[in-house]
CSV table of C-alpha atoms in Angstrom, one decimal:
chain,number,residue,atom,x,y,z
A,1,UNK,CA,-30.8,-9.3,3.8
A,2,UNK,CA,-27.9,-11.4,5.3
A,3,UNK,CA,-26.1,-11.9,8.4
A,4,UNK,CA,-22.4,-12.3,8.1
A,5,UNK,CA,-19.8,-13.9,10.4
A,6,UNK,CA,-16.5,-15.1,11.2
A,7,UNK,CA,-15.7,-17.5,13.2
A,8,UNK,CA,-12.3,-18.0,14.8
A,9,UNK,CA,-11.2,-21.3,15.9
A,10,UNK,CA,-12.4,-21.2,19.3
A,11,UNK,CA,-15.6,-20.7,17.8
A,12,UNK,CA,-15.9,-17.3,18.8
A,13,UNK,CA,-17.2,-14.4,16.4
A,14,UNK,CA,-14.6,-12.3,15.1
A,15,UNK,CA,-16.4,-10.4,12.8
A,16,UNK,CA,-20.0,-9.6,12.3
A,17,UNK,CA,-22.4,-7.8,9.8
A,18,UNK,CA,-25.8,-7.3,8.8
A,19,UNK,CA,-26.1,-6.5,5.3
A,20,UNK,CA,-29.6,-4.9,4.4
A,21,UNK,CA,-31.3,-2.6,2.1
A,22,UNK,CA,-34.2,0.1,3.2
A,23,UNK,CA,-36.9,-2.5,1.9
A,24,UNK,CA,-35.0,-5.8,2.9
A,25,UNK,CA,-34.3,-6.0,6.9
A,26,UNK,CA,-34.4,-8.7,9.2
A,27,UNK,CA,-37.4,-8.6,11.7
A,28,UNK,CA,-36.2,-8.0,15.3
A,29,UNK,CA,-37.0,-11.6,16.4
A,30,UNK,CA,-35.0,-12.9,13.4
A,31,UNK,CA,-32.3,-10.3,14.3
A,32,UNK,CA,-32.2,-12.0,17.6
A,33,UNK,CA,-32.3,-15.5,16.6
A,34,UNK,CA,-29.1,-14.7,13.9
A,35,UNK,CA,-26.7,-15.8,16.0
A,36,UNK,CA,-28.0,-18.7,17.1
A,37,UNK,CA,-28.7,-19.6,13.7
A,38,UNK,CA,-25.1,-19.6,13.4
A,39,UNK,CA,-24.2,-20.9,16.3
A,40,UNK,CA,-25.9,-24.6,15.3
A,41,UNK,CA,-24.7,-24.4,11.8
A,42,UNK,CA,-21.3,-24.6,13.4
A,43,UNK,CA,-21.9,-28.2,13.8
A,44,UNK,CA,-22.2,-28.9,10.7
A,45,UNK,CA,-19.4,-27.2,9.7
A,46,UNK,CA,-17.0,-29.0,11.7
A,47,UNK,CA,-18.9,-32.5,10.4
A,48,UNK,CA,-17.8,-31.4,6.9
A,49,UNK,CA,-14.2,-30.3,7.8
A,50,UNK,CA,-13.0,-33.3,7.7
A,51,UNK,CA,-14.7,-34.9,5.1
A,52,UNK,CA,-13.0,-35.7,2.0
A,53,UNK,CA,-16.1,-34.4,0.1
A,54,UNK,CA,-18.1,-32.1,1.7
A,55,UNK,CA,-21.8,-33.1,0.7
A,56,UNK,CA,-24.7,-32.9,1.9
A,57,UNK,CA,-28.3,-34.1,1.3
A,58,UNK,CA,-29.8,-30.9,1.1
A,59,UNK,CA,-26.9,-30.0,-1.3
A,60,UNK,CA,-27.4,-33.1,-3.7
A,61,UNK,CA,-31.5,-32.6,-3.9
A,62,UNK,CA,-31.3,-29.8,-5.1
A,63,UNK,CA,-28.0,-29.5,-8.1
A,64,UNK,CA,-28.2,-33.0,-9.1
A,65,UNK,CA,-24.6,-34.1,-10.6
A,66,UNK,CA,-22.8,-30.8,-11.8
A,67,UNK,CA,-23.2,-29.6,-7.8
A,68,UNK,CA,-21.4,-32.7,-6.4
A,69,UNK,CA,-18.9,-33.1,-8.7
A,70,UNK,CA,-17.8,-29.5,-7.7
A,71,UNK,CA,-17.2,-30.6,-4.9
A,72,UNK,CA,-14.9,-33.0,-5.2
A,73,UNK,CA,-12.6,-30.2,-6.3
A,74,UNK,CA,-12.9,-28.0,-3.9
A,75,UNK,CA,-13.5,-28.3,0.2
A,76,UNK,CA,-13.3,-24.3,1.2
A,77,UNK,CA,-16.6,-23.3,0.1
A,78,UNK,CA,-19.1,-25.5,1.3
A,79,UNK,CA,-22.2,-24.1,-0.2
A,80,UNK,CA,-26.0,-24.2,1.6
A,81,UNK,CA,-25.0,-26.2,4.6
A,82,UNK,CA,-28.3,-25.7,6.5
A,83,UNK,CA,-31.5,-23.8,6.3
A,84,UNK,CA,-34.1,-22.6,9.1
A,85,UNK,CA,-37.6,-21.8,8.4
A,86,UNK,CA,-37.0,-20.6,5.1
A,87,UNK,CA,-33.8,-19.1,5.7
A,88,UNK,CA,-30.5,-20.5,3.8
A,89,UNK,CA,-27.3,-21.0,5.9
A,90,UNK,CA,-23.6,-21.0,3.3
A,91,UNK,CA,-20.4,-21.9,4.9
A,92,UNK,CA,-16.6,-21.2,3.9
A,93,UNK,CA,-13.7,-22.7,5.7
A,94,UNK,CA,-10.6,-20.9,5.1
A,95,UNK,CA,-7.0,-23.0,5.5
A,96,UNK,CA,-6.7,-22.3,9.0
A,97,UNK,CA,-9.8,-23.5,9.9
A,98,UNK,CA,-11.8,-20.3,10.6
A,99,UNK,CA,-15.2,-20.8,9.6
A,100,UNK,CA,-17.0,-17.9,7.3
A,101,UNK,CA,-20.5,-18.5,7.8
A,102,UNK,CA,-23.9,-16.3,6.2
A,103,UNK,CA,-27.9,-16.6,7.1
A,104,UNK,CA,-29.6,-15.2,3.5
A,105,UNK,CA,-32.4,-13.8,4.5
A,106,UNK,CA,-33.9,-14.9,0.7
A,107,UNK,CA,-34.0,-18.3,1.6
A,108,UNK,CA,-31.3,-19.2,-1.5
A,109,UNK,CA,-28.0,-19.6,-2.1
A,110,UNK,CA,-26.4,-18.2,-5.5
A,111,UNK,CA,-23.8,-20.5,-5.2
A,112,UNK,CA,-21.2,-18.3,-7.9
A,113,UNK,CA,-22.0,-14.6,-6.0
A,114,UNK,CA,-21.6,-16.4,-2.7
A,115,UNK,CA,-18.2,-18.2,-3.6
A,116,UNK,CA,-16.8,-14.7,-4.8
A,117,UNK,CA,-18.2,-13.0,-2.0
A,118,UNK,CA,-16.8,-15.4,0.3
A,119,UNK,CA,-12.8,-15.1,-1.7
A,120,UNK,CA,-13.1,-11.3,-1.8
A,121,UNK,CA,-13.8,-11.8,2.3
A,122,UNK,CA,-11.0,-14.3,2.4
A,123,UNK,CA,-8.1,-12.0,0.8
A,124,UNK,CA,-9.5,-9.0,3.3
A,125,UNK,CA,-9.1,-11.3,6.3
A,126,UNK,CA,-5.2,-12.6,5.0
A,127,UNK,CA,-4.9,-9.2,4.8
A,128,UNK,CA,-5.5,-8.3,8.2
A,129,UNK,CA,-4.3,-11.6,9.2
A,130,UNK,CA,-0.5,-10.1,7.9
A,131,UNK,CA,-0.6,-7.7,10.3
A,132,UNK,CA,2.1,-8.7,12.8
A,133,UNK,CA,-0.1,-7.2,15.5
A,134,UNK,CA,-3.2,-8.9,15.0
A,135,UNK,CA,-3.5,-12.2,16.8
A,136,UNK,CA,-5.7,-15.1,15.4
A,137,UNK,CA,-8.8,-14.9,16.7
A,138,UNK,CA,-9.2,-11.2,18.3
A,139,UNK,CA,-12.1,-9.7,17.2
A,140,UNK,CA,-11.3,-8.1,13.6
A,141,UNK,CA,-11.9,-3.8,14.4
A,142,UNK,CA,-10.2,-2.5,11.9
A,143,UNK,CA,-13.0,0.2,10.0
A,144,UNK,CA,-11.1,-0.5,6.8
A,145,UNK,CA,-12.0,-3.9,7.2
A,146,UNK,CA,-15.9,-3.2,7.6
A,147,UNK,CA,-16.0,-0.6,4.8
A,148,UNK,CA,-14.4,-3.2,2.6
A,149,UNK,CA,-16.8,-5.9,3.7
A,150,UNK,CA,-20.0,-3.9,3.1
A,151,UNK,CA,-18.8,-2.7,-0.3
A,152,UNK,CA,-18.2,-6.5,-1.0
A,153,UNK,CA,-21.5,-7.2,0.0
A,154,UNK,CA,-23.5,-4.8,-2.7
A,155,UNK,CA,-23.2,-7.6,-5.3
A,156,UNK,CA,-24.9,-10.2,-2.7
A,157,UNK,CA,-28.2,-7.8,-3.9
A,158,UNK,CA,-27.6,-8.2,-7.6
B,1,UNK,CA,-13.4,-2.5,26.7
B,2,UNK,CA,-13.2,-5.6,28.9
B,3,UNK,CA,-15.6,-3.7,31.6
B,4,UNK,CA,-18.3,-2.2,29.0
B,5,UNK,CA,-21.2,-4.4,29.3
B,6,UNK,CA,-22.7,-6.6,26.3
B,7,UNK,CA,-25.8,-5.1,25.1
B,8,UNK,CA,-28.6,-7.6,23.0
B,9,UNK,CA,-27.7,-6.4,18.9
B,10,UNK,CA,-30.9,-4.5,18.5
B,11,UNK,CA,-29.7,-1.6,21.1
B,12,UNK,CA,-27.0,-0.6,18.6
B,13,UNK,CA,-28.9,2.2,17.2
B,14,UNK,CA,-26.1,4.7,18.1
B,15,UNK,CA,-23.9,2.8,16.1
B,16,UNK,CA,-22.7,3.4,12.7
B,17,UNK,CA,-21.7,1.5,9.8
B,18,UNK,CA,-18.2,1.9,8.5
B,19,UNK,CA,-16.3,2.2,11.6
B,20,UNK,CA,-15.8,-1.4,12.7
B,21,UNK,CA,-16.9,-4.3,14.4
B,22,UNK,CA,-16.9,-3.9,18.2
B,23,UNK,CA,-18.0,-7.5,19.8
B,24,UNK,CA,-19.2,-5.7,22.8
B,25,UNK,CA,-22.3,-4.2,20.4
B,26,UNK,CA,-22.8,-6.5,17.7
B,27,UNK,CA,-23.3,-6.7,14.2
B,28,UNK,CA,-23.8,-3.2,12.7
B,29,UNK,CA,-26.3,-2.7,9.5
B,30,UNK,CA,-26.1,-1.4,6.7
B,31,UNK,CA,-28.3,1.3,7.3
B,32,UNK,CA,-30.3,2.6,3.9
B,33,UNK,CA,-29.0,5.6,4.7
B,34,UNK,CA,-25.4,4.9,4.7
B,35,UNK,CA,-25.0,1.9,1.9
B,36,UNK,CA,-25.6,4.7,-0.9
B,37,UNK,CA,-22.8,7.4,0.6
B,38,UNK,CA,-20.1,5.7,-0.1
B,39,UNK,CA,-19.8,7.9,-3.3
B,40,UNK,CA,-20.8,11.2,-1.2
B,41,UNK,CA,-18.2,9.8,1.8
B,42,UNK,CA,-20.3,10.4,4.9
B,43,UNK,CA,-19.0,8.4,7.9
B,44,UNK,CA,-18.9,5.6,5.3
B,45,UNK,CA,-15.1,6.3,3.7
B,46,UNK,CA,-13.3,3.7,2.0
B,47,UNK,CA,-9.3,3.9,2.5
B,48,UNK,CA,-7.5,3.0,-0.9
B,49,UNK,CA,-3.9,2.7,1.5
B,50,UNK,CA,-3.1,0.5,3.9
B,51,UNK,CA,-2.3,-2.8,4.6
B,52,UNK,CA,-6.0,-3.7,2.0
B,53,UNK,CA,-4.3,-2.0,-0.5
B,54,UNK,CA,-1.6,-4.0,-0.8
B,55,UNK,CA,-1.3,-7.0,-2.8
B,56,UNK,CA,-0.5,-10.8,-1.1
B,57,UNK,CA,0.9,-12.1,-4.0
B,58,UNK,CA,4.5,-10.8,-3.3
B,59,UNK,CA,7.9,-10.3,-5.7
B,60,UNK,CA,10.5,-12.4,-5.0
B,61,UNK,CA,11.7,-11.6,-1.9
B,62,UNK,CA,15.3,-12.2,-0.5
B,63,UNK,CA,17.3,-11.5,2.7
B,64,UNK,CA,20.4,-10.7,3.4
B,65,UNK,CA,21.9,-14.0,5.0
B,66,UNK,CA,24.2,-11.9,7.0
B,67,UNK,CA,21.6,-9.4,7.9
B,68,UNK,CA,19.6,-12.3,8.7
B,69,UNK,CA,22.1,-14.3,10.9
B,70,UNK,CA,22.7,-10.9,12.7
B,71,UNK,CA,19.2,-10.2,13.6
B,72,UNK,CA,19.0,-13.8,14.6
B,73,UNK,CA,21.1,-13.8,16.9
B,74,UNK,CA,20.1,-10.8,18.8
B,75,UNK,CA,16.4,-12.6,18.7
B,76,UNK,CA,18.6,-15.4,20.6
B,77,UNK,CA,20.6,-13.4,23.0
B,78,UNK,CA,17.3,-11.4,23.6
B,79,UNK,CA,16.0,-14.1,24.8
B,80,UNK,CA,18.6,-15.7,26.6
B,81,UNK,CA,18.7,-12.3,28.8
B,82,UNK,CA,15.3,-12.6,29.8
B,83,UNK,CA,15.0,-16.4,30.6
B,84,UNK,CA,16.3,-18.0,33.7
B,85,UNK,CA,16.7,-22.2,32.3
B,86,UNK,CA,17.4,-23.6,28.9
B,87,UNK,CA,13.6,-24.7,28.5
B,88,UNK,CA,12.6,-20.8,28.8
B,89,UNK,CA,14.8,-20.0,25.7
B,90,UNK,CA,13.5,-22.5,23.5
B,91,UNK,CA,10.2,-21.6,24.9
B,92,UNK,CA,10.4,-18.6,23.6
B,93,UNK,CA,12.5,-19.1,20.4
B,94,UNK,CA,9.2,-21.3,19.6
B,95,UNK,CA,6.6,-19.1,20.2
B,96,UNK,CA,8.0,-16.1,17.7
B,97,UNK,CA,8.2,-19.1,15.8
B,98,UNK,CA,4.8,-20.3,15.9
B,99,UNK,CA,3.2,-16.6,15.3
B,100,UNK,CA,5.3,-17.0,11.8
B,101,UNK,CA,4.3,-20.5,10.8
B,102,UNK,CA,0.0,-19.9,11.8
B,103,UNK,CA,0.1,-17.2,9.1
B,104,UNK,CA,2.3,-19.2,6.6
B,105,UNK,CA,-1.0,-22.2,6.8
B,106,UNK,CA,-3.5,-19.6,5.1
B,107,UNK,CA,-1.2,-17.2,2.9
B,108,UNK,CA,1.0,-20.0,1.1
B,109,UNK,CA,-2.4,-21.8,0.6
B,110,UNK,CA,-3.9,-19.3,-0.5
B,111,UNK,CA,-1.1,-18.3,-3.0
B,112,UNK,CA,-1.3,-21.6,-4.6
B,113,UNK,CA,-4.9,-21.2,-5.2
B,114,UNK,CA,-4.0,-18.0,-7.3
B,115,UNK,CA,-3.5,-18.9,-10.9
B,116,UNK,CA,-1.0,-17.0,-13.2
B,117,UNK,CA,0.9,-14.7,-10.2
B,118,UNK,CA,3.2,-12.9,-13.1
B,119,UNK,CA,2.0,-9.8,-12.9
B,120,UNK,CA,-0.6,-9.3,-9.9
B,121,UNK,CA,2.1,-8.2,-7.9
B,122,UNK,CA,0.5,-4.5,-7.9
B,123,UNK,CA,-3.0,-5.8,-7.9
B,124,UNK,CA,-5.2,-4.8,-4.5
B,125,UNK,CA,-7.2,-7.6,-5.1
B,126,UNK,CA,-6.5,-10.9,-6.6
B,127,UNK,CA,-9.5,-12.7,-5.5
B,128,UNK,CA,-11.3,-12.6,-8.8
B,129,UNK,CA,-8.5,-13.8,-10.6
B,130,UNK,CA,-9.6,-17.5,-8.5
B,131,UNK,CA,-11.9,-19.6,-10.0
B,132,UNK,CA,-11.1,-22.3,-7.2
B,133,UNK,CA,-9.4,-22.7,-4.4
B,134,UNK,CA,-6.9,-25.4,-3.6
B,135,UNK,CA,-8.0,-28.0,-1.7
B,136,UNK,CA,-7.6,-27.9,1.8
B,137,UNK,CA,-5.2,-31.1,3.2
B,138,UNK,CA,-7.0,-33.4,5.2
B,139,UNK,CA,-4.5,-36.0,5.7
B,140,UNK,CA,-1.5,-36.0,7.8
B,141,UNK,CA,0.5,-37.1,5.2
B,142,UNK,CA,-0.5,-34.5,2.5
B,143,UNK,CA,0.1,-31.6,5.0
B,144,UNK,CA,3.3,-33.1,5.8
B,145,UNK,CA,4.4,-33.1,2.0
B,146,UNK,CA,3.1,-29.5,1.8
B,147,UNK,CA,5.5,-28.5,4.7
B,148,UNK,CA,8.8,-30.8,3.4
B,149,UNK,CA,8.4,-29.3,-0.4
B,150,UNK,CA,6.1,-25.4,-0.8
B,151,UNK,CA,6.8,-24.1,3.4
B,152,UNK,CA,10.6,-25.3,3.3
B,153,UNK,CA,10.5,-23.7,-0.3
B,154,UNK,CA,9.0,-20.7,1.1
B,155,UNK,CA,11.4,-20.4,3.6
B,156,UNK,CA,15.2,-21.7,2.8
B,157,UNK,CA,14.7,-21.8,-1.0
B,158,UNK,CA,15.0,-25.6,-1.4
B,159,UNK,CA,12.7,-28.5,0.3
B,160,UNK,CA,13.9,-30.1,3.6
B,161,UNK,CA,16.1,-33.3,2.4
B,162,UNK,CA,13.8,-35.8,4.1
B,163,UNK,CA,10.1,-36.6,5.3
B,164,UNK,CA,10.3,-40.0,7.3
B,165,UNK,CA,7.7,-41.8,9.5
B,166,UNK,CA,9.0,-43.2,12.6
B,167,UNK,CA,8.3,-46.7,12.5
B,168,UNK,CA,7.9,-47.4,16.3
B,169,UNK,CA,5.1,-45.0,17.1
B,170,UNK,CA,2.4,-44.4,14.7
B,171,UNK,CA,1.9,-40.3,16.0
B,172,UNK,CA,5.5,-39.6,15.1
B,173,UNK,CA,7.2,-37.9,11.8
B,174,UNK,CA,10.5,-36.8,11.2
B,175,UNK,CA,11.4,-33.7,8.7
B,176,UNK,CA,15.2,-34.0,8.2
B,177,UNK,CA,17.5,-31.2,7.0
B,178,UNK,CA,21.1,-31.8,6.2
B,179,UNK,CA,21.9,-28.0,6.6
B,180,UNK,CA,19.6,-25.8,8.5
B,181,UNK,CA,19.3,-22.3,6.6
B,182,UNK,CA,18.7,-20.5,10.5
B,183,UNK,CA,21.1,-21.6,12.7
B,184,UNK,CA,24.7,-22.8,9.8
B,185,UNK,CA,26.6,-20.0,11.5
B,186,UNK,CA,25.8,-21.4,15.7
B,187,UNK,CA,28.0,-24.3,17.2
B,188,UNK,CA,26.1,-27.3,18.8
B,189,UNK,CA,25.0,-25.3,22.3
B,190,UNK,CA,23.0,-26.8,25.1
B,191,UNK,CA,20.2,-24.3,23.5
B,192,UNK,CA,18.2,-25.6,20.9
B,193,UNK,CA,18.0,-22.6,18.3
B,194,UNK,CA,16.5,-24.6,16.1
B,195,UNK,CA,13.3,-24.3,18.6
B,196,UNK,CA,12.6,-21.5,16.1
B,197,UNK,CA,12.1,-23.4,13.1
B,198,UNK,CA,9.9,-26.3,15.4
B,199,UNK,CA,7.9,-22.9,16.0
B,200,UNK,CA,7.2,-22.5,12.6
B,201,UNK,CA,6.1,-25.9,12.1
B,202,UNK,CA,3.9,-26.2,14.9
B,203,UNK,CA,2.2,-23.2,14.4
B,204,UNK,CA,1.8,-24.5,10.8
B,205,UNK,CA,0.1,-27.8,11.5
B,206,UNK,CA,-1.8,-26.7,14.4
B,207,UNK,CA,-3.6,-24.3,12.4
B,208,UNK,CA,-4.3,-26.5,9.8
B,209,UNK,CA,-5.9,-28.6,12.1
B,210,UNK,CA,-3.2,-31.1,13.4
B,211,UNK,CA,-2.2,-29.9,17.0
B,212,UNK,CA,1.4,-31.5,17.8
B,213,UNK,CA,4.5,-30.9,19.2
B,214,UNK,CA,7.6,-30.4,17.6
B,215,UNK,CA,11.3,-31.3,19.1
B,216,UNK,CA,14.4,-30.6,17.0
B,217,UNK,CA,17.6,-32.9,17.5
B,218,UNK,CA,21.4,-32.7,16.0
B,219,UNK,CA,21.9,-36.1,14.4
B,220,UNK,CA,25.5,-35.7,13.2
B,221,UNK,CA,25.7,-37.6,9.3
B,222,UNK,CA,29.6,-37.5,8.2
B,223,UNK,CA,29.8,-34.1,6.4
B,224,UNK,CA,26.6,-32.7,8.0
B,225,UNK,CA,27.8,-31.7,11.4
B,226,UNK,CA,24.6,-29.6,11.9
B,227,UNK,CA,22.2,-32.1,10.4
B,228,UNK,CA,18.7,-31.6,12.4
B,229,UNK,CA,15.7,-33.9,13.0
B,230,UNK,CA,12.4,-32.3,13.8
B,231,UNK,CA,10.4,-34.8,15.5
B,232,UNK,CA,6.8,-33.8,15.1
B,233,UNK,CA,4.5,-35.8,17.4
B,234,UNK,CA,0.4,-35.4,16.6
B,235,UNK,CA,-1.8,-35.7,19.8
B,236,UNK,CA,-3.7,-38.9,19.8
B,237,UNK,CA,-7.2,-37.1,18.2
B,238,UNK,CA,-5.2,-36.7,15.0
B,239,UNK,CA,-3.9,-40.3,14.3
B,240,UNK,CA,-7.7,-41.2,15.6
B,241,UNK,CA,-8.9,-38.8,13.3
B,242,UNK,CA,-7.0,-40.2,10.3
B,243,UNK,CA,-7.8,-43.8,11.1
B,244,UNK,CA,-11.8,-43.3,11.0
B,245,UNK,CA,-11.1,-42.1,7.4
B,246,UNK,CA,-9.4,-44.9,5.7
C-alpha cells in the first residue's frame, strides 16, 4: 500500500492518493497518521533542496557506493528520505520546486520502480501544468489526471 | 466548494476512485473493486484525448512576427484601457508575463532531460524514454546561464547578447539584449513594454527557487536604439543562500 502526494510550493497538498490492493490497506490509524507522515518529511525535503548532493545517512547505510554516486548526477529524485516505524518515506522534487512525496506501506523503497513512477507522475503534472487555466498550486481535480495516476501506480505492486 | 466542510479521510466512503481529487475529502483509494475495471470501464475510464494525450516534446514551432506584434499590441492597449497610472500597465504586462515564464522553469527542464526528441513528437508519454533527469540548478549563476542561452533560445531564437554581474551590489544581474524580439516595432514610450519579458523572467527564477524582481531599462548603444537591460535583483535570502554554500 502507499500514500501519494503533491505538494505545491506553499506546502499545500495538491494531489492525493492511496494506492491499495484488497489484501494490502493501510489500517485506519495509519490512514490517519498519512499526512502527517508527510507533513514532517517535508523538512527534510527542503534540507536536501539545496544541497549540491542530496544524501543522506539512512541512504548511504544502506547502498553503499553505487547509491551515492547516483546521486551526484541527479538531484530530482531523492530516494528514501525518511522512514516511520517501519514505514519508508521517497521524495521527488520537480524543477519548480513542487515536492512529490510517497509513504510505502512495505517499509522499502525500489529505488528504479519509484524513479519511473515518480517521471510518469512528473510528465502528467507538466501536462496539467500546460493548461493555461490551471494555476500553480490549485488543487489538481482533473479525473483524467487520477485515472492516469492510479494506472501508474499498478507497477508500484510488481 | 469553499463552504463544504473538511471531513477526516476515512469518511470518504461515498467516494469513488477515478473521478478526481477533491481536497475537501481526501485521498481516494484504490478500492479492490475498482483497480481491476479499468478493462471492463466501470466508473474507472481512462481518456486516451486530451491535454494527457498529447505529447510535451513539441515540433518546431514558429510565429508569425507580424501576427505576433499585432496581438501584442492589443495585449498592450488592453491593458492600457483598463489601468489608470503607468505602474498599472507594467503591472499587468508583468503578470501575463510571469504566468508564461513559471511554466517555462519545469517544461524546458524537463525537455532537456529527454534524450533523442527526433521523433517523440507523437508519443503520449515520453517519460520512459528518461533514464535521468537533468540536474536541477542550484546556483544563481547556473540558472542565470540557463535563462541567457536555452529560455532566450526558447523564446527569440538566439541567446540574449549579454549576462553581467553588477559590480556595486552583490544581489544584482543584468541580462542585456541589443534587440528585443517583443517590443522592435514600439518607440521608446513612458510605458515599459518590455515589463512583459521581466514577467517571464521573474516568473522563471522565482519558481526555480530564486524570488527577485526584475526592472527593464533602454540603454541606447550606437546602432541599438532599443537596446534593453533587465536588471534582476534577488531578495537577500538568495545571495545568503548562495554564500552558506561556497
Amino acid at each position: 500500500m502507499f500514500y501519494f502526494t503533491i505538494i505545491g510550493t506553499s506546502d499545500n497538498p495538491i494531489y492525493e492518493a492511496e494506492f491499495t490492493t484488497a489484501k494490502n490497506t493501510f489500517q485506519p490509524e495509519i490512514k490517519e497518521l498519512n499526512p502527517y507522515i508527510v507533513h514532517s518529511t517535508l523538512d527534510i525535503m527542503e534540507y536536501l533542496q539545496w544541497q549540491r548532493q542530496p544524501q543522506l545517512d539512512i541512504n548511504t547505510s544502506s547502498g553503499g557506493f553505487l547509491r551515492s554516486r547516483h546521486s551526484t548526477q541527479e538531484n530530482s529524485y531523492l530516494g528514501k528520505v525518511d522512514s516511520f516505524y517501519g514505514l519508508a518515506v521517497s521524495g521527488f522534487l520537480t524543477y519548480g520546486n513542487i515536492k512529490f512525496i510517497m509513504v510505502h506501506g512495505n517499509g522499502t523503497v525500489d529505488d528504479t520502480v519509484t524513479r519511473s513512477f515518480y517521471y510518469e507522475v512528473y510528465e502528467l503534472y507538466l501536462k496539467t501544468l500546460m493548461n493555461p487555466f490551471y494555476k500553480v498550486n490549485d488543487p489538481i481535480s482533473n479525473s483524467a489526471f487520477d485515472s492516469k495516476v492510479r494506472v501508474l501506480s499498478k507497477r508500484l505492486f510488481v | 466548494m469553499a463552504e463544504q466542510i473538511i471531513n477526516p479521510s476515512t469518511t470518504h466512503s461515498t467516494k469513488v476512485a477515478g473521478q478526481g481529487y477533491d481536497y475537501t475529502i481526501g485521498p481516494t483509494q484504490t478500492l479492490p473493486n475498482t483497480s481491476t475495471a479499468t478493462t471492463s470501464g466501470t466508473g474507472f475510464v481512462v481518456p486516451t484525448t486530451g491535454i494527457y494525450g498529447q505529447s510535451l516534446i513539441s515540433k518546431e514551432k514558429q510565429v508569425s512576427l507580424s501576427a505576433y506584434a499585432f496581438l501584442f499590441q492589443s495585449i498592450v492597449s488592453y491593458h492600457r484601457d483598463s489601468s489608470k497610472n503607468v505602474q498599472e500597465i507594467e503591472r499587468k504586462l508583468n503578470s501575463s508575463g510571469y504566468t508564461i515564464g513559471m511554466r517555462l522553469t519545469e517544461i524546458l527542464n524537463f525537455r532537456d532531460s529527454v534524450p533523442n526528441k527526433t521523433g517523440l513528437t507523437n508519443m503520449d508519454s515520453v517519460a520512459g524514454t528518461i533514464t535521468n533527469m537533468k540536474r536541477r540548478n542550484l546556483k544563481i549563476l547556473e540558472t542565470l546561464q540557463y535563462i541567457h542561452l536555452t529560455v532566450w533560445q526558447y523564446l527569440f531564437s538566439r541567446p540574449s547578447n549579454d549576462l553581467v554581474k553588477s559590480s556595486e551590489r552583490d544581489n544584482e544581474y543584468m541580462i542585456i539584449d541589443n534587440e528585443p524580439t517583443i517590443s522592435q516595432f514600439i518607440q521608446h514610450t513612458s510605458v515599459q513594454c518590455e515589463s512583459f519579458t521581466c514577467g517571464i523572467i521573474e516568473g522563471f527564477l522565482d519558481m526555480a527557487g530564486f524570488p527577485c524582481h526584475v526592472t527593464s531599462h533602454f540603454v541606447e548603444e550606437t546602432g541599438f536604439s532599443n537596446r534593453t537591460v533587465y536588471l534582476i535583483q534577488f531578495d537577500k535570502a538568495v545571495v545568503e543562500r548562495e554564500n552558506l554554500r561556497q
